[in-house]
Amino acid sequence: MEPGPGAGLSDRDVAVLAVERRGWPGPGAKERAIRERLGISPTRYYQLLNALLDDPRALEHDPVTVNRLRRVRDERRERR
């Protein structure tokens, strides 16, 4: 049997990518969704998200989102 989408990623990892894929009207709504849907703090969310950006399984699962976020991260690092 073929592995499904997100094979190798935990349900939480897939959920983190799903939250990030969505557009948000402002930071308050996103932070509220992180707490309600994932049951974690926004700080923990961003720690998990940053680790996912370096995970090849995340890239395979959602290349558009991961590549977009990698570009944003790289641009921020260059500005420092």
PDB file of N, CA, C and O in Angstrom:
ATOM      1  N   MET A   1       0.844  -1.188   0.000  1.00  0.00           N
ATOM      2  CA  MET A   1       0.000   0.000   0.000  1.00  0.00           C
ATOM      3  C   MET A   1       0.886   1.246   0.000  1.00  0.00           C
ATOM      4  O   MET A   1       1.863   1.326   0.719  1.00  0.00           O
ATOM      5  N   GLU A   2       0.525   2.251  -0.796  1.00  0.00           N
ATOM      6  CA  GLU A   2       1.267   3.497  -0.897  1.00  0.00           C
ATOM      7  C   GLU A   2       1.038   4.348   0.349  1.00  0.00           C
ATOM      8  O   GLU A   2      -0.083   4.430   0.845  1.00  0.00           O
ATOM      9  N   PRO A   3       2.087   5.003   0.851  1.00  0.00           N
ATOM     10  CA  PRO A   3       1.886   5.918   1.969  1.00  0.00           C
ATOM     11  C   PRO A   3       1.032   7.097   1.527  1.00  0.00           C
ATOM     12  O   PRO A   3       1.146   7.561   0.391  1.00  0.00           O
ATOM     13  N   GLY A   4       0.187   7.569   2.401  1.00  0.00           N
ATOM     14  CA  GLY A   4      -0.695   8.687   2.087  1.00  0.00           C
ATOM     15  C   GLY A   4       0.029  10.017   2.186  1.00  0.00           C
ATOM     16  O   GLY A   4       1.216  10.073   2.482  1.00  0.00           O
ATOM     17  N   PRO A   5      -0.709  11.096   1.955  1.00  0.00           N
ATOM     18  CA  PRO A   5      -0.105  12.413   2.065  1.00  0.00           C
ATOM     19  C   PRO A   5       0.426  12.642   3.478  1.00  0.00           C
ATOM     20  O   PRO A   5      -0.205  12.280   4.453  1.00  0.00           O
ATOM     21  N   GLY A   6       1.582  13.227   3.567  1.00  0.00           N
ATOM     22  CA  GLY A   6       2.165  13.500   4.875  1.00  0.00           C
ATOM     23  C   GLY A   6       2.777  12.282   5.518  1.00  0.00           C
ATOM     24  O   GLY A   6       3.024  12.266   6.704  1.00  0.00           O
ATOM     25  N   ALA A   7       3.033  11.226   4.729  1.00  0.00           N
ATOM     26  CA  ALA A   7       3.604   9.999   5.280  1.00  0.00           C
ATOM     27  C   ALA A   7       4.882  10.336   6.033  1.00  0.00           C
ATOM     28  O   ALA A   7       5.742  11.037   5.543  1.00  0.00           O
ATOM     29  N   GLY A   8       4.978   9.833   7.234  1.00  0.00           N
ATOM     30  CA  GLY A   8       6.145  10.093   8.049  1.00  0.00           C
ATOM     31  C   GLY A   8       5.995  11.302   8.947  1.00  0.00           C
ATOM     32  O   GLY A   8       6.718  11.445   9.909  1.00  0.00           O
ATOM     33  N   LEU A   9       5.073  12.178   8.633  1.00  0.00           N
ATOM     34  CA  LEU A   9       4.814  13.329   9.489  1.00  0.00           C
ATOM     35  C   LEU A   9       3.740  12.961  10.501  1.00  0.00           C
ATOM     36  O   LEU A   9       2.815  12.216  10.180  1.00  0.00           O
ATOM     37  N   SER A  10       3.849  13.523  11.683  1.00  0.00           N
ATOM     38  CA  SER A  10       2.811  13.282  12.686  1.00  0.00           C
ATOM     39  C   SER A  10       1.558  14.078  12.311  1.00  0.00           C
ATOM     40  O   SER A  10       1.615  15.015  11.496  1.00  0.00           O
ATOM     41  N   ASP A  11       0.450  13.714  12.921  1.00  0.00           N
ATOM     42  CA  ASP A  11      -0.788  14.468  12.691  1.00  0.00           C
ATOM     43  C   ASP A  11      -0.599  15.928  13.084  1.00  0.00           C
ATOM     44  O   ASP A  11      -1.111  16.830  12.428  1.00  0.00           O
ATOM     45  N   ARG A  12       0.149  16.154  14.166  1.00  0.00           N
ATOM     46  CA  ARG A  12       0.395  17.532  14.610  1.00  0.00           C
ATOM     47  C   ARG A  12       1.212  18.292  13.572  1.00  0.00           C
ATOM     48  O   ARG A  12       0.918  19.452  13.280  1.00  0.00           O
ATOM     49  N   ASP A  13       2.223  17.650  12.986  1.00  0.00           N
ATOM     50  CA  ASP A  13       3.034  18.312  11.961  1.00  0.00           C
ATOM     51  C   ASP A  13       2.176  18.702  10.756  1.00  0.00           C
ATOM     52  O   ASP A  13       2.301  19.806  10.231  1.00  0.00           O
ATOM     53  N   VAL A  14       1.320  17.798  10.339  1.00  0.00           N
ATOM     54  CA  VAL A  14       0.428  18.075   9.207  1.00  0.00           C
ATOM     55  C   VAL A  14      -0.512  19.228   9.560  1.00  0.00           C
ATOM     56  O   VAL A  14      -0.769  20.119   8.740  1.00  0.00           O
ATOM     57  N   ALA A  15      -1.000  19.260  10.803  1.00  0.00           N
ATOM     58  CA  ALA A  15      -1.894  20.330  11.247  1.00  0.00           C
ATOM     59  C   ALA A  15      -1.167  21.677  11.290  1.00  0.00           C
ATOM     60  O   ALA A  15      -1.748  22.707  10.940  1.00  0.00           O
ATOM     61  N   VAL A  16       0.091  21.673  11.713  1.00  0.00           N
ATOM     62  CA  VAL A  16       0.881  22.913  11.740  1.00  0.00           C
ATOM     63  C   VAL A  16       1.017  23.458  10.325  1.00  0.00           C
ATOM     64  O   VAL A  16       0.812  24.651  10.078  1.00  0.00           O
ATOM     65  N   LEU A  17       1.334  22.614   9.376  1.00  0.00           N
ATOM     66  CA  LEU A  17       1.449  23.062   7.984  1.00  0.00           C
ATOM     67  C   LEU A  17       0.105  23.566   7.448  1.00  0.00           C
ATOM     68  O   LEU A  17       0.063  24.541   6.697  1.00  0.00           O
ATOM     69  N   ALA A  18      -0.979  22.926   7.848  1.00  0.00           N
ATOM     70  CA  ALA A  18      -2.309  23.349   7.401  1.00  0.00           C
ATOM     71  C   ALA A  18      -2.649  24.740   7.936  1.00  0.00           C
ATOM     72  O   ALA A  18      -3.220  25.569   7.221  1.00  0.00           O
ATOM     73  N   VAL A  19      -2.294  25.014   9.187  1.00  0.00           N
ATOM     74  CA  VAL A  19      -2.540  26.341   9.758  1.00  0.00           C
ATOM     75  C   VAL A  19      -1.732  27.380   8.995  1.00  0.00           C
ATOM     76  O   VAL A  19      -2.227  28.457   8.664  1.00  0.00           O
ATOM     77  N   GLU A  20      -0.502  27.059   8.690  1.00  0.00           N
ATOM     78  CA  GLU A  20       0.367  28.006   8.008  1.00  0.00           C
ATOM     79  C   GLU A  20      -0.056  28.233   6.556  1.00  0.00           C
ATOM     80  O   GLU A  20       0.159  29.307   6.005  1.00  0.00           O
ATOM     81  N   ARG A  21      -0.646  27.256   5.947  1.00  0.00           N
ATOM     82  CA  ARG A  21      -1.084  27.349   4.550  1.00  0.00           C
ATOM     83  C   ARG A  21      -2.220  28.367   4.400  1.00  0.00           C
ATOM     84  O   ARG A  21      -2.370  28.995   3.365  1.00  0.00           O
ATOM     85  N   ARG A  22      -3.012  28.513   5.437  1.00  0.00           N
ATOM     86  CA  ARG A  22      -4.203  29.354   5.385  1.00  0.00           C
ATOM     87  C   ARG A  22      -3.849  30.830   5.550  1.00  0.00           C
ATOM     88  O   ARG A  22      -2.905  31.177   6.244  1.00  0.00           O
ATOM     89  N   GLY A  23      -4.617  31.699   4.933  1.00  0.00           N
ATOM     90  CA  GLY A  23      -4.439  33.139   5.119  1.00  0.00           C
ATOM     91  C   GLY A  23      -5.178  33.586   6.375  1.00  0.00           C
ATOM     92  O   GLY A  23      -6.247  33.064   6.688  1.00  0.00           O
ATOM     93  N   TRP A  24      -4.613  34.535   7.094  1.00  0.00           N
ATOM     94  CA  TRP A  24      -5.209  35.005   8.346  1.00  0.00           C
ATOM     95  C   TRP A  24      -5.397  36.512   8.282  1.00  0.00           C
ATOM     96  O   TRP A  24      -4.532  37.229   7.796  1.00  0.00           O
ATOM     97  N   PRO A  25      -6.522  37.003   8.816  1.00  0.00           N
ATOM     98  CA  PRO A  25      -6.771  38.450   8.780  1.00  0.00           C
ATOM     99  C   PRO A  25      -5.829  39.239   9.685  1.00  0.00           C
ATOM    100  O   PRO A  25      -5.595  40.407   9.460  1.00  0.00           O
ATOM    101  N   GLY A  26      -5.269  38.592  10.689  1.00  0.00           N
ATOM    102  CA  GLY A  26      -4.347  39.281  11.592  1.00  0.00           C
ATOM    103  C   GLY A  26      -3.730  38.288  12.548  1.00  0.00           C
ATOM    104  O   GLY A  26      -4.183  37.145  12.648  1.00  0.00           O
ATOM    105  N   PRO A  27      -2.691  38.716  13.273  1.00  0.00           N
ATOM    106  CA  PRO A  27      -1.995  37.788  14.164  1.00  0.00           C
ATOM    107  C   PRO A  27      -2.874  37.254  15.290  1.00  0.00           C
ATOM    108  O   PRO A  27      -2.709  36.129  15.734  1.00  0.00           O
ATOM    109  N   GLY A  28      -3.823  38.031  15.769  1.00  0.00           N
ATOM    110  CA  GLY A  28      -4.681  37.568  16.861  1.00  0.00           C
ATOM    111  C   GLY A  28      -5.498  36.351  16.478  1.00  0.00           C
ATOM    112  O   GLY A  28      -5.628  35.403  17.252  1.00  0.00           O
ATOM    113  N   ALA A  29      -6.053  36.361  15.279  1.00  0.00           N
ATOM    114  CA  ALA A  29      -6.876  35.234  14.816  1.00  0.00           C
ATOM    115  C   ALA A  29      -6.031  33.975  14.657  1.00  0.00           C
ATOM    116  O   ALA A  29      -6.459  32.873  15.014  1.00  0.00           O
ATOM    117  N   LYS A  30      -4.842  34.135  14.145  1.00  0.00           N
ATOM    118  CA  LYS A  30      -3.957  32.984  13.946  1.00  0.00           C
ATOM    119  C   LYS A  30      -3.527  32.401  15.287  1.00  0.00           C
ATOM    120  O   LYS A  30      -3.563  31.183  15.484  1.00  0.00           O
ATOM    121  N   GLU A  31      -3.145  33.258  16.219  1.00  0.00           N
ATOM    122  CA  GLU A  31      -2.731  32.774  17.538  1.00  0.00           C
ATOM    123  C   GLU A  31      -3.873  32.065  18.247  1.00  0.00           C
ATOM    124  O   GLU A  31      -3.674  31.039  18.893  1.00  0.00           O
ATOM    125  N   ARG A  32      -5.072  32.590  18.126  1.00  0.00           N
ATOM    126  CA  ARG A  32      -6.255  31.958  18.734  1.00  0.00           C
ATOM    127  C   ARG A  32      -6.489  30.585  18.112  1.00  0.00           C
ATOM    128  O   ARG A  32      -6.750  29.608  18.801  1.00  0.00           O
ATOM    129  N   ALA A  33      -6.358  30.497  16.793  1.00  0.00           N
ATOM    130  CA  ALA A  33      -6.548  29.214  16.102  1.00  0.00           C
ATOM    131  C   ALA A  33      -5.486  28.207  16.527  1.00  0.00           C
ATOM    132  O   ALA A  33      -5.777  27.017  16.696  1.00  0.00           O
ATOM    133  N   ILE A  34      -4.257  28.657  16.710  1.00  0.00           N
ATOM    134  CA  ILE A  34      -3.173  27.767  17.145  1.00  0.00           C
ATOM    135  C   ILE A  34      -3.519  27.167  18.503  1.00  0.00           C
ATOM    136  O   ILE A  34      -3.408  25.958  18.715  1.00  0.00           O
ATOM    137  N   ARG A  35      -3.964  28.011  19.412  1.00  0.00           N
ATOM    138  CA  ARG A  35      -4.310  27.527  20.759  1.00  0.00           C
ATOM    139  C   ARG A  35      -5.517  26.585  20.724  1.00  0.00           C
ATOM    140  O   ARG A  35      -5.512  25.546  21.373  1.00  0.00           O
ATOM    141  N   GLU A  36      -6.544  26.958  19.967  1.00  0.00           N
ATOM    142  CA  GLU A  36      -7.781  26.173  19.947  1.00  0.00           C
ATOM    143  C   GLU A  36      -7.650  24.881  19.152  1.00  0.00           C
ATOM    144  O   GLU A  36      -8.098  23.831  19.583  1.00  0.00           O
ATOM    145  N   ARG A  37      -7.055  24.939  17.977  1.00  0.00           N
ATOM    146  CA  ARG A  37      -6.983  23.761  17.105  1.00  0.00           C
ATOM    147  C   ARG A  37      -5.860  22.805  17.471  1.00  0.00           C
ATOM    148  O   ARG A  37      -6.012  21.590  17.356  1.00  0.00           O
ATOM    149  N   LEU A  38      -4.720  23.374  17.870  1.00  0.00           N
ATOM    150  CA  LEU A  38      -3.557  22.527  18.123  1.00  0.00           C
ATOM    151  C   LEU A  38      -3.307  22.303  19.606  1.00  0.00           C
ATOM    152  O   LEU A  38      -2.566  21.401  19.977  1.00  0.00           O
ATOM    153  N   GLY A  39      -3.864  23.167  20.443  1.00  0.00           N
ATOM    154  CA  GLY A  39      -3.681  23.021  21.880  1.00  0.00           C
ATOM    155  C   GLY A  39      -2.265  23.308  22.345  1.00  0.00           C
ATOM    156  O   GLY A  39      -1.802  22.746  23.340  1.00  0.00           O
ATOM    157  N   ILE A  40      -1.557  24.169  21.617  1.00  0.00           N
ATOM    158  CA  ILE A  40      -0.189  24.540  21.990  1.00  0.00           C
ATOM    159  C   ILE A  40      -0.068  26.061  21.963  1.00  0.00           C
ATOM    160  O   ILE A  40      -0.905  26.753  21.375  1.00  0.00           O
ATOM    161  N   SER A  41       0.985  26.564  22.572  1.00  0.00           N
ATOM    162  CA  SER A  41       1.212  28.007  22.564  1.00  0.00           C
ATOM    163  C   SER A  41       1.759  28.433  21.200  1.00  0.00           C
ATOM    164  O   SER A  41       2.380  27.627  20.489  1.00  0.00           O
ATOM    165  N   PRO A  42       1.543  29.690  20.843  1.00  0.00           N
ATOM    166  CA  PRO A  42       2.131  30.184  19.591  1.00  0.00           C
ATOM    167  C   PRO A  42       3.653  30.033  19.555  1.00  0.00           C
ATOM    168  O   PRO A  42       4.221  29.735  18.506  1.00  0.00           O
ATOM    169  N   THR A  43       4.315  30.200  20.699  1.00  0.00           N
ATOM    170  CA  THR A  43       5.766  30.035  20.737  1.00  0.00           C
ATOM    171  C   THR A  43       6.153  28.617  20.337  1.00  0.00           C
ATOM    172  O   THR A  43       7.045  28.406  19.504  1.00  0.00           O
ATOM    173  N   ARG A  44       5.478  27.630  20.911  1.00  0.00           N
ATOM    174  CA  ARG A  44       5.751  26.234  20.573  1.00  0.00           C
ATOM    175  C   ARG A  44       5.421  25.968  19.107  1.00  0.00           C
ATOM    176  O   ARG A  44       6.140  25.233  18.406  1.00  0.00           O
ATOM    177  N   TYR A  45       4.339  26.539  18.619  1.00  0.00           N
ATOM    178  CA  TYR A  45       3.942  26.394  17.217  1.00  0.00           C
ATOM    179  C   TYR A  45       5.081  26.831  16.291  1.00  0.00           C
ATOM    180  O   TYR A  45       5.442  26.125  15.359  1.00  0.00           O
ATOM    181  N   TYR A  46       5.641  28.008  16.562  1.00  0.00           N
ATOM    182  CA  TYR A  46       6.695  28.515  15.688  1.00  0.00           C
ATOM    183  C   TYR A  46       7.973  27.701  15.814  1.00  0.00           C
ATOM    184  O   TYR A  46       8.716  27.574  14.837  1.00  0.00           O
ATOM    185  N   GLN A  47       8.232  27.128  16.979  1.00  0.00           N
ATOM    186  CA  GLN A  47       9.373  26.217  17.122  1.00  0.00           C
ATOM    187  C   GLN A  47       9.171  24.985  16.239  1.00  0.00           C
ATOM    188  O   GLN A  47      10.091  24.556  15.531  1.00  0.00           O
ATOM    189  N   LEU A  48       7.971  24.414  16.295  1.00  0.00           N
ATOM    190  CA  LEU A  48       7.667  23.232  15.476  1.00  0.00           C
ATOM    191  C   LEU A  48       7.725  23.575  13.991  1.00  0.00           C
ATOM    192  O   LEU A  48       8.278  22.821  13.190  1.00  0.00           O
ATOM    193  N   LEU A  49       7.153  24.711  13.641  1.00  0.00           N
ATOM    194  CA  LEU A  49       7.133  25.124  12.238  1.00  0.00           C
ATOM    195  C   LEU A  49       8.549  25.303  11.709  1.00  0.00           C
ATOM    196  O   LEU A  49       8.870  24.840  10.611  1.00  0.00           O
ATOM    197  N   ASN A  50       9.401  25.945  12.485  1.00  0.00           N
ATOM    198  CA  ASN A  50      10.776  26.165  12.038  1.00  0.00           C
ATOM    199  C   ASN A  50      11.501  24.835  11.815  1.00  0.00           C
ATOM    200  O   ASN A  50      12.238  24.677  10.844  1.00  0.00           O
ATOM    201  N   ALA A  51      11.277  23.873  12.695  1.00  0.00           N
ATOM    202  CA  ALA A  51      11.891  22.551  12.516  1.00  0.00           C
ATOM    203  C   ALA A  51      11.336  21.870  11.261  1.00  0.00           C
ATOM    204  O   ALA A  51      12.079  21.204  10.530  1.00  0.00           O
ATOM    205  N   LEU A  52      10.048  22.044  11.008  1.00  0.00           N
ATOM    206  CA  LEU A  52       9.440  21.429   9.826  1.00  0.00           C
ATOM    207  C   LEU A  52      10.032  21.976   8.527  1.00  0.00           C
ATOM    208  O   LEU A  52      10.112  21.258   7.526  1.00  0.00           O
ATOM    209  N   LEU A  53      10.441  23.225   8.538  1.00  0.00           N
ATOM    210  CA  LEU A  53      10.996  23.816   7.316  1.00  0.00           C
ATOM    211  C   LEU A  53      12.278  23.126   6.877  1.00  0.00           C
ATOM    212  O   LEU A  53      12.647  23.198   5.706  1.00  0.00           O
ATOM    213  N   ASP A  54      12.941  22.462   7.809  1.00  0.00           N
ATOM    214  CA  ASP A  54      14.166  21.737   7.481  1.00  0.00           C
ATOM    215  C   ASP A  54      13.935  20.244   7.316  1.00  0.00           C
ATOM    216  O   ASP A  54      14.889  19.486   7.132  1.00  0.00           O
ATOM    217  N   ASP A  55      12.690  19.807   7.382  1.00  0.00           N
ATOM    218  CA  ASP A  55      12.352  18.387   7.298  1.00  0.00           C
ATOM    219  C   ASP A  55      11.945  18.036   5.864  1.00  0.00           C
ATOM    220  O   ASP A  55      10.971  18.585   5.340  1.00  0.00           O
ATOM    221  N   PRO A  56      12.680  17.135   5.199  1.00  0.00           N
ATOM    222  CA  PRO A  56      12.338  16.779   3.815  1.00  0.00           C
ATOM    223  C   PRO A  56      10.934  16.183   3.683  1.00  0.00           C
ATOM    224  O   PRO A  56      10.305  16.308   2.637  1.00  0.00           O
ATOM    225  N   ARG A  57      10.419  15.562   4.734  1.00  0.00           N
ATOM    226  CA  ARG A  57       9.059  15.015   4.676  1.00  0.00           C
ATOM    227  C   ARG A  57       8.030  16.127   4.572  1.00  0.00           C
ATOM    228  O   ARG A  57       7.025  15.998   3.875  1.00  0.00           O
ATOM    229  N   ALA A  58       8.280  17.243   5.256  1.00  0.00           N
ATOM    230  CA  ALA A  58       7.374  18.388   5.169  1.00  0.00           C
ATOM    231  C   ALA A  58       7.417  18.981   3.769  1.00  0.00           C
ATOM    232  O   ALA A  58       6.380  19.344   3.213  1.00  0.00           O
ATOM    233  N   LEU A  59       8.608  19.066   3.195  1.00  0.00           N
ATOM    234  CA  LEU A  59       8.739  19.578   1.830  1.00  0.00           C
ATOM    235  C   LEU A  59       7.982  18.698   0.848  1.00  0.00           C
ATOM    236  O   LEU A  59       7.301  19.197  -0.049  1.00  0.00           O
ATOM    237  N   GLU A  60       8.070  17.406   1.028  1.00  0.00           N
ATOM    238  CA  GLU A  60       7.356  16.486   0.156  1.00  0.00           C
ATOM    239  C   GLU A  60       5.839  16.616   0.327  1.00  0.00           C
ATOM    240  O   GLU A  60       5.089  16.553  -0.635  1.00  0.00           O
ATOM    241  N   HIS A  61       5.409  16.817   1.569  1.00  0.00           N
ATOM    242  CA  HIS A  61       3.970  16.917   1.859  1.00  0.00           C
ATOM    243  C   HIS A  61       3.352  18.200   1.311  1.00  0.00           C
ATOM    244  O   HIS A  61       2.261  18.179   0.749  1.00  0.00           O
ATOM    245  N   ASP A  62       4.043  19.323   1.490  1.00  0.00           N
ATOM    246  CA  ASP A  62       3.476  20.621   1.100  1.00  0.00           C
ATOM    247  C   ASP A  62       4.585  21.530   0.575  1.00  0.00           C
ATOM    248  O   ASP A  62       5.018  22.461   1.256  1.00  0.00           O
ATOM    249  N   PRO A  63       5.077  21.257  -0.640  1.00  0.00           N
ATOM    250  CA  PRO A  63       6.226  22.006  -1.159  1.00  0.00           C
ATOM    251  C   PRO A  63       5.968  23.502  -1.325  1.00  0.00           C
ATOM    252  O   PRO A  63       6.870  24.307  -1.100  1.00  0.00           O
ATOM    253  N   VAL A  64       4.759  23.888  -1.677  1.00  0.00           N
ATOM    254  CA  VAL A  64       4.474  25.311  -1.892  1.00  0.00           C
ATOM    255  C   VAL A  64       4.614  26.089  -0.587  1.00  0.00           C
ATOM    256  O   VAL A  64       5.308  27.110  -0.519  1.00  0.00           O
ATOM    257  N   THR A  65       3.982  25.588   0.460  1.00  0.00           N
ATOM    258  CA  THR A  65       4.036  26.270   1.753  1.00  0.00           C
ATOM    259  C   THR A  65       5.446  26.260   2.315  1.00  0.00           C
ATOM    260  O   THR A  65       5.964  27.297   2.772  1.00  0.00           O
ATOM    261  N   VAL A  66       6.107  25.117   2.305  1.00  0.00           N
ATOM    262  CA  VAL A  66       7.445  25.014   2.882  1.00  0.00           C
ATOM    263  C   VAL A  66       8.434  25.902   2.119  1.00  0.00           C
ATOM    264  O   VAL A  66       9.213  26.638   2.738  1.00  0.00           O
ATOM    265  N   ASN A  67       8.393  25.885   0.816  1.00  0.00           N
ATOM    266  CA  ASN A  67       9.316  26.729   0.046  1.00  0.00           C
ATOM    267  C   ASN A  67       9.039  28.213   0.268  1.00  0.00           C
ATOM    268  O   ASN A  67       9.978  29.010   0.366  1.00  0.00           O
ATOM    269  N   ARG A  68       7.771  28.599   0.368  1.00  0.00           N
ATOM    270  CA  ARG A  68       7.428  30.005   0.645  1.00  0.00           C
ATOM    271  C   ARG A  68       7.993  30.426   2.000  1.00  0.00           C
ATOM    272  O   ARG A  68       8.617  31.484   2.134  1.00  0.00           O
ATOM    273  N   LEU A  69       7.796  29.587   3.001  1.00  0.00           N
ATOM    274  CA  LEU A  69       8.275  29.923   4.342  1.00  0.00           C
ATOM    275  C   LEU A  69       9.797  29.905   4.431  1.00  0.00           C
ATOM    276  O   LEU A  69      10.388  30.703   5.161  1.00  0.00           O
ATOM    277  N   ARG A  70      10.435  29.033   3.678  1.00  0.00           N
ATOM    278  CA  ARG A  70      11.904  29.026   3.638  1.00  0.00           C
ATOM    279  C   ARG A  70      12.426  30.330   3.055  1.00  0.00           C
ATOM    280  O   ARG A  70      13.405  30.899   3.533  1.00  0.00           O
ATOM    281  N   ARG A  71      11.775  30.821   1.987  1.00  0.00           N
ATOM    282  CA  ARG A  71      12.188  32.092   1.374  1.00  0.00           C
ATOM    283  C   ARG A  71      12.048  33.238   2.380  1.00  0.00           C
ATOM    284  O   ARG A  71      12.943  34.070   2.518  1.00  0.00           O
ATOM    285  N   VAL A  72      10.912  33.269   3.092  1.00  0.00           N
ATOM    286  CA  VAL A  72      10.693  34.320   4.089  1.00  0.00           C
ATOM    287  C   VAL A  72      11.761  34.240   5.176  1.00  0.00           C
ATOM    288  O   VAL A  72      12.341  35.261   5.567  1.00  0.00           O
ATOM    289  N   ARG A  73      12.034  33.042   5.665  1.00  0.00           N
ATOM    290  CA  ARG A  73      13.045  32.858   6.717  1.00  0.00           C
ATOM    291  C   ARG A  73      14.414  33.314   6.224  1.00  0.00           C
ATOM    292  O   ARG A  73      15.138  34.023   6.925  1.00  0.00           O
ATOM    293  N   ASP A  74      14.774  32.928   5.005  1.00  0.00           N
ATOM    294  CA  ASP A  74      16.076  33.301   4.452  1.00  0.00           C
ATOM    295  C   ASP A  74      16.201  34.821   4.282  1.00  0.00           C
ATOM    296  O   ASP A  74      17.249  35.402   4.558  1.00  0.00           O
ATOM    297  N   GLU A  75      15.108  35.467   3.828  1.00  0.00           N
ATOM    298  CA  GLU A  75      15.128  36.915   3.668  1.00  0.00           C
ATOM    299  C   GLU A  75      15.328  37.603   5.015  1.00  0.00           C
ATOM    300  O   GLU A  75      16.060  38.581   5.117  1.00  0.00           O
ATOM    301  N   ARG A  76      14.673  37.092   6.047  1.00  0.00           N
ATOM    302  CA  ARG A  76      14.822  37.683   7.383  1.00  0.00           C
ATOM    303  C   ARG A  76      16.256  37.511   7.893  1.00  0.00           C
ATOM    304  O   ARG A  76      16.811  38.407   8.507  1.00  0.00           O
ATOM    305  N   ARG A  77      16.832  36.351   7.644  1.00  0.00           N
ATOM    306  CA  ARG A  77      18.205  36.108   8.086  1.00  0.00           C
ATOM    307  C   ARG A  77      19.190  37.044   7.376  1.00  0.00           C
ATOM    308  O   ARG A  77      20.149  37.518   7.964  1.00  0.00           O
ATOM    309  N   GLU A  78      18.954  37.301   6.088  1.00  0.00           N
ATOM    310  CA  GLU A  78      19.846  38.181   5.328  1.00  0.00           C
ATOM    311  C   GLU A  78      19.777  39.612   5.828  1.00  0.00           C
ATOM    312  O   GLU A  78      20.763  40.342   5.775  1.00  0.00           O
ATOM    313  N   ARG A  79      18.614  40.036   6.309  1.00  0.00           N
ATOM    314  CA  ARG A  79      18.451  41.397   6.810  1.00  0.00           C
ATOM    315  C   ARG A  79      19.130  41.615   8.148  1.00  0.00           C
ATOM    316  O   ARG A  79      19.354  42.745   8.543  1.00  0.00           O
ATOM    317  N   ARG A  80      19.439  40.550   8.849  1.00  0.00           N
ATOM    318  CA  ARG A  80      20.057  40.703  10.184  1.00  0.00           C
ATOM    319  C   ARG A  80      21.524  41.001  10.095  1.00  0.00           C
ATOM    320  O   ARG A  80      22.241  40.797   9.242  1.00  0.00           O
TER     321      ARG A  80
END
